[in-house]
Every structure is written in structure tokens, then in C-alpha cells.
Amino acid sequence: MIPQEFAAGDTDASPVGLGLPGVGMTAFEAADDRSLLALLETAAERALRDAAVDATEIDSVHVGNMAAEAFNDRSGLANALTASLGANLASARRIENTSASGASAFRDAVDAVRSGGSAVALAVGGEKMSAADTATATEIISRITHEREYRQGITLPSFAGLAADRYLAEYGADRRDLARVAVKNHANATNNSYAQFRTPITVGDVLESSAVATPLRLYDCCPTSDGAAAIVVTADAAPVTVEACESAVGVHAIADRRDPLHIESAHAAGRAAYEMARIGPEDVDVACIHDAFTILEWLELEELGFAERGTAWTLTRDGRTAIDGDLAVNPGGGLKARGHPLGATGIAQIVELVWQLRGDVPDERSTGSPEYGLAINVAGFGNNNVCTVVGANA
Amino acid sequence: MIPQEFAAGDTDASPVGLGLPGVGMTAFEAADDRSLLALLETAAERALRDAAVDATEIDSVHVGNMAAEAFNDRSGLANALTASLGANLASARRIENTSASGASAFRDAVDAVRSGGSAVALAVGGEKMSAADTATATEIISRITHEREYRQGITLPSFAGLAADRYLAEYGADRRDLARVAVKNHANATNNSYAQFRTPITVGDVLESSAVATPLRLYDCCPTSDGAAAIVVTADAAPVTVEACESAVGVHAIADRRDPLHIESAHAAGRAAYEMARIGPEDVDVACIHDAFTILEWLELEELGFAERGTAWTLTRDGRTAIDGDLAVNPGGGLKARGHPLGATGIAQIVELVWQLRGDVPDERSTGSPEYGLAINVAGFGNNNVCTVVGANA
């Protein structure tokens, strides 16, 4: 099942091996009445407490946020947060990489520790989207696409709809198989107290929900959300370590891509991450995949070598990506059901992996005793991908 | 003259020593009709050409930009730029750190190379502020201040006015001495074809310009600008190297600071940079100081150990910071006269230092054969400071 090119082999790269001693997040909500800064503070304080690290020990703060200027009329979050945490004299900056802002901030924190510049780095991601209605949020998010496509009114859901339509036609998957991605992720979220949607749904619910971009319906799409997540990165040993965090930019205009079902940048980021971590997809026990739309879960599973092209849908159909399957995918509910506060998501994915590898999850959401976890955080419709591998120290 | 605490001494930190093989920028203008993306592309292409580096060799792109969402209704600049340069599969992200976004992006690029993650990193900063009128721009910029102070309507010019008033009263400097900062920086800009204002001004012009925040007048304040600047960072040798790039967050609310004339974070960033570069202020030959307001040039010179507290004004009065003085300050015209496209400034400062150290400036703007250059890029009113030291390889 594993494509040859992903087999772990000789490489010059060596695993990053930095400790992740503490993680934390807020429960994701459709609307949280706290300010974005308060959400970031809460997540950061939870991660620091989990790590038993005092704010004064932080050398650098890396804030992931996509669009606080547009959603919240705010700028300069990183300095406000750093000062309010009591980490004055640390360095600070915000990282924006659209819907991959969270993982990009995490990568930045990893680079800061790898470089020797920071002994303790704090990555915090968050977004407060409830300040905008859905149409405005869609408009803010659409601004990341190529100007040529943006001017034609194409939004991310429409790209996803086109890809889903093509996938179903090309590979023989059934519309109900696509719905099963959402059903699975909702089922996982019922056991996650941090998830925005904790109610199970059925294939029928998905098919009967309102149309968004044919064939995708409302329940194929992640919601808008408020929330934040945080991780401490250090050079010291910890039960879970980051083994790789690699990213790649893709062809910007979707129309310029050779194949709309091939996200080259996800493939490239995944390959680089496997090489650095010195593992292959067969070594991964649990994965957090950027399911902003159900179709993306399949496309990314294929790009990451978990299935041959055109076959990821069979994993869903056969229950192999369920919580008790060979490869548990989105055990926390994914973007679909945990929610998708843009700048928080990439960090929330890694928080979930750390919890899974430490065994800090309820039995119903446990994936056993995973050794390796992988997360992929996608900017736009594959405009950039950040792939992270974490490992448990035996 | 050098405060004892800044004397170069034993330290564990060692100079960064990464090469800066290429720099480039656009001419700064009050309004450039090109898009922000086009400005970033132009600066990047100039830096790549200067470095003789092909876009396909870039491993990571670090875009400094403060508020494209607010000024230009755009997000995701880093991916659009990276793809349009032809650097697909590089990693990319935008760094926002208010008015220090540029130097923060440069620091990020330096960290990426120091970490071993990138062999070639490209830092590009830019802003297109002409899309907003002055009142809107002031509002966008004011959002970086502490919410408590923001709600009271305090803007950055009003903080600067309060500090200037206090400085003049406390240290015996004359209002005309403050004006001389702007006169000097305009004089330098007359010889810089990249500068927004290339006309000399007099002390009388400053004193007669319209009031902004007493005692500051229009010619004490930097303009709003469009422009971009870029630098290539590599592990390979180059005529100019980055020796240190350190930053620190300050007390966020100005009202909470112990002394409104003391910017602790500038002091901390400067001290860390000197330690890492293993030099002291006496070794610096040319400096780019964040003169968003004339008063800031004095405050920062003092924090960086170029003058004892309350005495920087005498350096200006005595011509010691002029282009032919002991320490040439803002030879390119500074924010005051080169212009201040927010996200570009921190990188433009380092571009100017590289040109100075390579001797790539007209005779009228030459500072001789400088060995060390220092830049300080300030976020807000000292909410964060990034201090960079570059050195010439003999």
C-alpha cells in the first residue's frame, strides 16, 4: 500500500528531537465571548502549566493568527500577549500563513530552539471568527487565493466542490463515502470536550444538509470558530518530541495546477517530514489531517502516502481511519467537528497528537499506544502545507 | 561616554556570522501604483540578482508586513510571493510585528539558516499604505497599543509628543535641537535615490510645519509610504555578515512603564545584540535608528549606549551623528525622509547598512569605510525592539 517513494531510506536529515513538555487549548466554540487576546492567554497559560514552565523562562513567543486585523480590528497581538503573560524581554512575533498559521507558528518556534536562539519557545495560535458573519468570513478567507481567481468570485468551498466532483467521477467513490468522513470525525468529537460539535451525525444528515458547492453540503465543511491552542518547545527531554516540521509552497492559482486532485506541496512537505523523522507512512499510528472539507482528508491521505492515488476513500469506507482502525485519522474530531479557528488549528492538531501519545485522552478516544503521530495543516487550498511528525519517547 | 554596562566583555554568545550576499529595495514613495505583491516581487528580485541566487535555490521565504488585511484587503502574501518568484516548494510565512515586522522577518530568516533548516533564506518586507488616508492609517496603527490606552484615543504620535515634551523639560535640550534630527535626516536623504523626500529642510521649516502632538510638528514625524525591501541570508561567506539580531518585548501599556523616557526593551535588545556580536557601541560606525518621530532617535541612541541618558541631543547639536560625524545616524534618511512603509522599514535599514559596509553609496552619503553597522527597528512605541549588528569582512 505504501508508495515506493515514501519508504523510509537513507537521508542526510536527522530528526529534530526537541521536547514538547506542555500543551493546552481552549474549548473551540461557535462564539466565545472572550477577546482574542484572552483566548490566547488561556491556551498559553494551560500549556505553560502543563509544562511546569514559568512565563519568565520563555525566550520567544510565536503567535499564529490569520486575520485579526480583518476579524477583530487588532494588530500587534504577539507583543500584547507576551507582555500580559509576564514574559517581557522575550522576543515575540506573529506568524500568518492563512489557514496554516498555527503550524507555521509551531515551526517557527521549533526553528528558534533549533537555532540555539531560544531555550524555551512558546507557540500559541488563535482566531476569533465570530466577530464576522459567515459571508464576511468567507470573503476574508477568499482573499488568500490568486487575484485572478479571486476576481472571478471563486471561494475555497468552490475549489473543494470542484475537486470532490472530479474525485467521485474519476475514482468510483460514492457520495456517501465522502459523507462518511464527516460522520467519522463527528463520532470522534463526541468524546472530545474541547470540540465545537459533540453530537454524532449520520450519512443521511450530511446528504440532507444544505448545499454549499456541489457535491459538497454543509456537513462536508468545517465551521467558523473561536479558540486558541498552545505548545511549549524546549531542547530538554519530554515524553513527546517533535521529529520533523517541514513545509512547502504550492502552485498558487488552482487553475495553473497540472492536476486539481494532486496537491504537490502536501506531497513535498510530507516527504521532507518523513525524511527528517526517518520514518515512512507505515510507521504513523495516528494522524491529524486538515479536513476543512471532507474531500481534503482523502487528497491529503493520498499525498502523504497513506493510500495510493484514488484509493483513500476505501480506507474511510472500510473503517480503517476510524478511531479503532489501522490509522486513526482526526481522533479529536478534525476541523470538521472540533472546529477551525484558523490560526489555532495547526497547533490544536499537534496538541491532540501529544495527548494521544501521552495517553491523555478518554478511553473512547484512545488510539492505543501510538508511537508516531503526524499532522498536516493546509494553507488555502494547498497553497502551503506544513507537515509535523511527533514521536513518543519509550 | 560609553555606559559601563555596554562595554564589550566575556560572554557565552557567539556572533551569528551568516552571509548577506544580496540586498534590494524599491524606491519608497507616498503612493506607488503597483500592488503590494508587485512591490515585494521587485525588491525580492533585486536582492536575488544582487546575490546571484536563483529563486529555485531559496529554501524559505520570510515576509514582513504589518497590516495587508487592513490596508489592502489581502492575506496569504507569503505564498503568493513565493509562488510568483518561482520558489515553489520552499517554505513561506508572513511575520507581523507591527512597525518592527521587517526586522522580525529578517530575524526569522536568520533563525531559519542558523537552525540548519534553510541554506538560503529570503527576507522581504513591504507595505502599501497609500490605500488608506492618513486618519485611517493612524487608526490602523493605533490598534497595536494597549486596549486601555487605545480606548482613550491615544495614538503613537501622542505618546511621542508626551515623551518629547518631557525630554525637553528634563534635559535642557532646545526645541530646535529636536528639529535638527529631521534636518539631518532630510539632508542625508537628498543623496538617496530610494528616499521618499529628497529635499533639504531647515529648522525653520520644522518649527513652522503644522502641529501634530505638541511639541511635535509634521516634520518631526515620518510619513506614510509604499515600498518594499529584501535581503538574502545564507550560511556562505559574503562581504557583509549578520553578527547579531536580537529582540525583546517591552511593558505594553505606556502608562505602566516606570519612566516614559526609558525604553527598556530597546536597551535589552541592544545589550543582547552587543553581547552576541562581541562588540560595544564604541565599535559601531554607522547606525540606522527608528526615527518614526524625532524624539525616538535620541531615546534609542541613549538606550543603545551611544550617549548617557539625557545627552543624545548634544550629539545632534554638535553634528556628531551627521554623515561625517563620529557615528553617522540614518545615512539613508531614516524613517523621516527615506519613508516608512511599515513592514519594509526594518529590512530597508539593514539594506542601507549593507550598502554602507560594501561602499555601494554615492560619495555624498558615504560614511567612510565602516566595519560595523547597527539597526534598531521599533514596534509601536517600544512594545518590541529588534536590534541587528552587521559586520564587514575585511
Coordinates of C-alpha atoms in Angstrom, one line a residue, chain A residues 1-7 274 280-284 301-316 318 320-321 325-327 329:
Chain A
M1 CA 0.0 0.0 0.0
I2 CA 2.9 2.4 0.7
P3 CA 4.1 4.1 -2.5
Q4 CA 7.8 3.3 -3.0
E5 CA 8.9 6.9 -2.9
F6 CA 7.8 7.2 0.7
A7 CA 9.7 4.1 2.0
Y274 CA 9.3 11.6 6.7
G280 CA 7.6 6.3 6.5
P281 CA 3.8 6.4 6.4
E282 CA 3.7 2.8 7.7
D283 CA 5.2 4.0 11.0
V284 CA 2.5 6.5 11.7
L301 CA -4.0 10.9 2.9
E302 CA -3.0 10.1 -0.7
E303 CA -0.4 12.8 -0.9
L304 CA 1.1 11.6 2.4
G305 CA 1.4 8.1 1.2
F306 CA -1.2 6.5 3.4
A307 CA -3.0 5.3 0.2
E308 CA -2.3 5.1 -3.5
R309 CA -3.9 7.8 -5.6
G310 CA -7.6 7.4 -6.0
T311 CA -8.0 4.9 -3.1
A312 CA -8.2 6.8 0.2
W313 CA -12.0 6.6 0.0
T314 CA -11.7 2.9 0.6
L315 CA -9.9 3.5 3.9
T316 CA -12.9 5.5 5.0
D318 CA -13.7 0.1 5.4
R320 CA -9.5 1.8 8.6
T321 CA -9.3 5.5 9.5
G325 CA -8.7 1.4 12.6
D326 CA -5.1 0.8 11.4
L327 CA -4.5 4.5 11.2
V329 CA -7.4 9.9 11.4

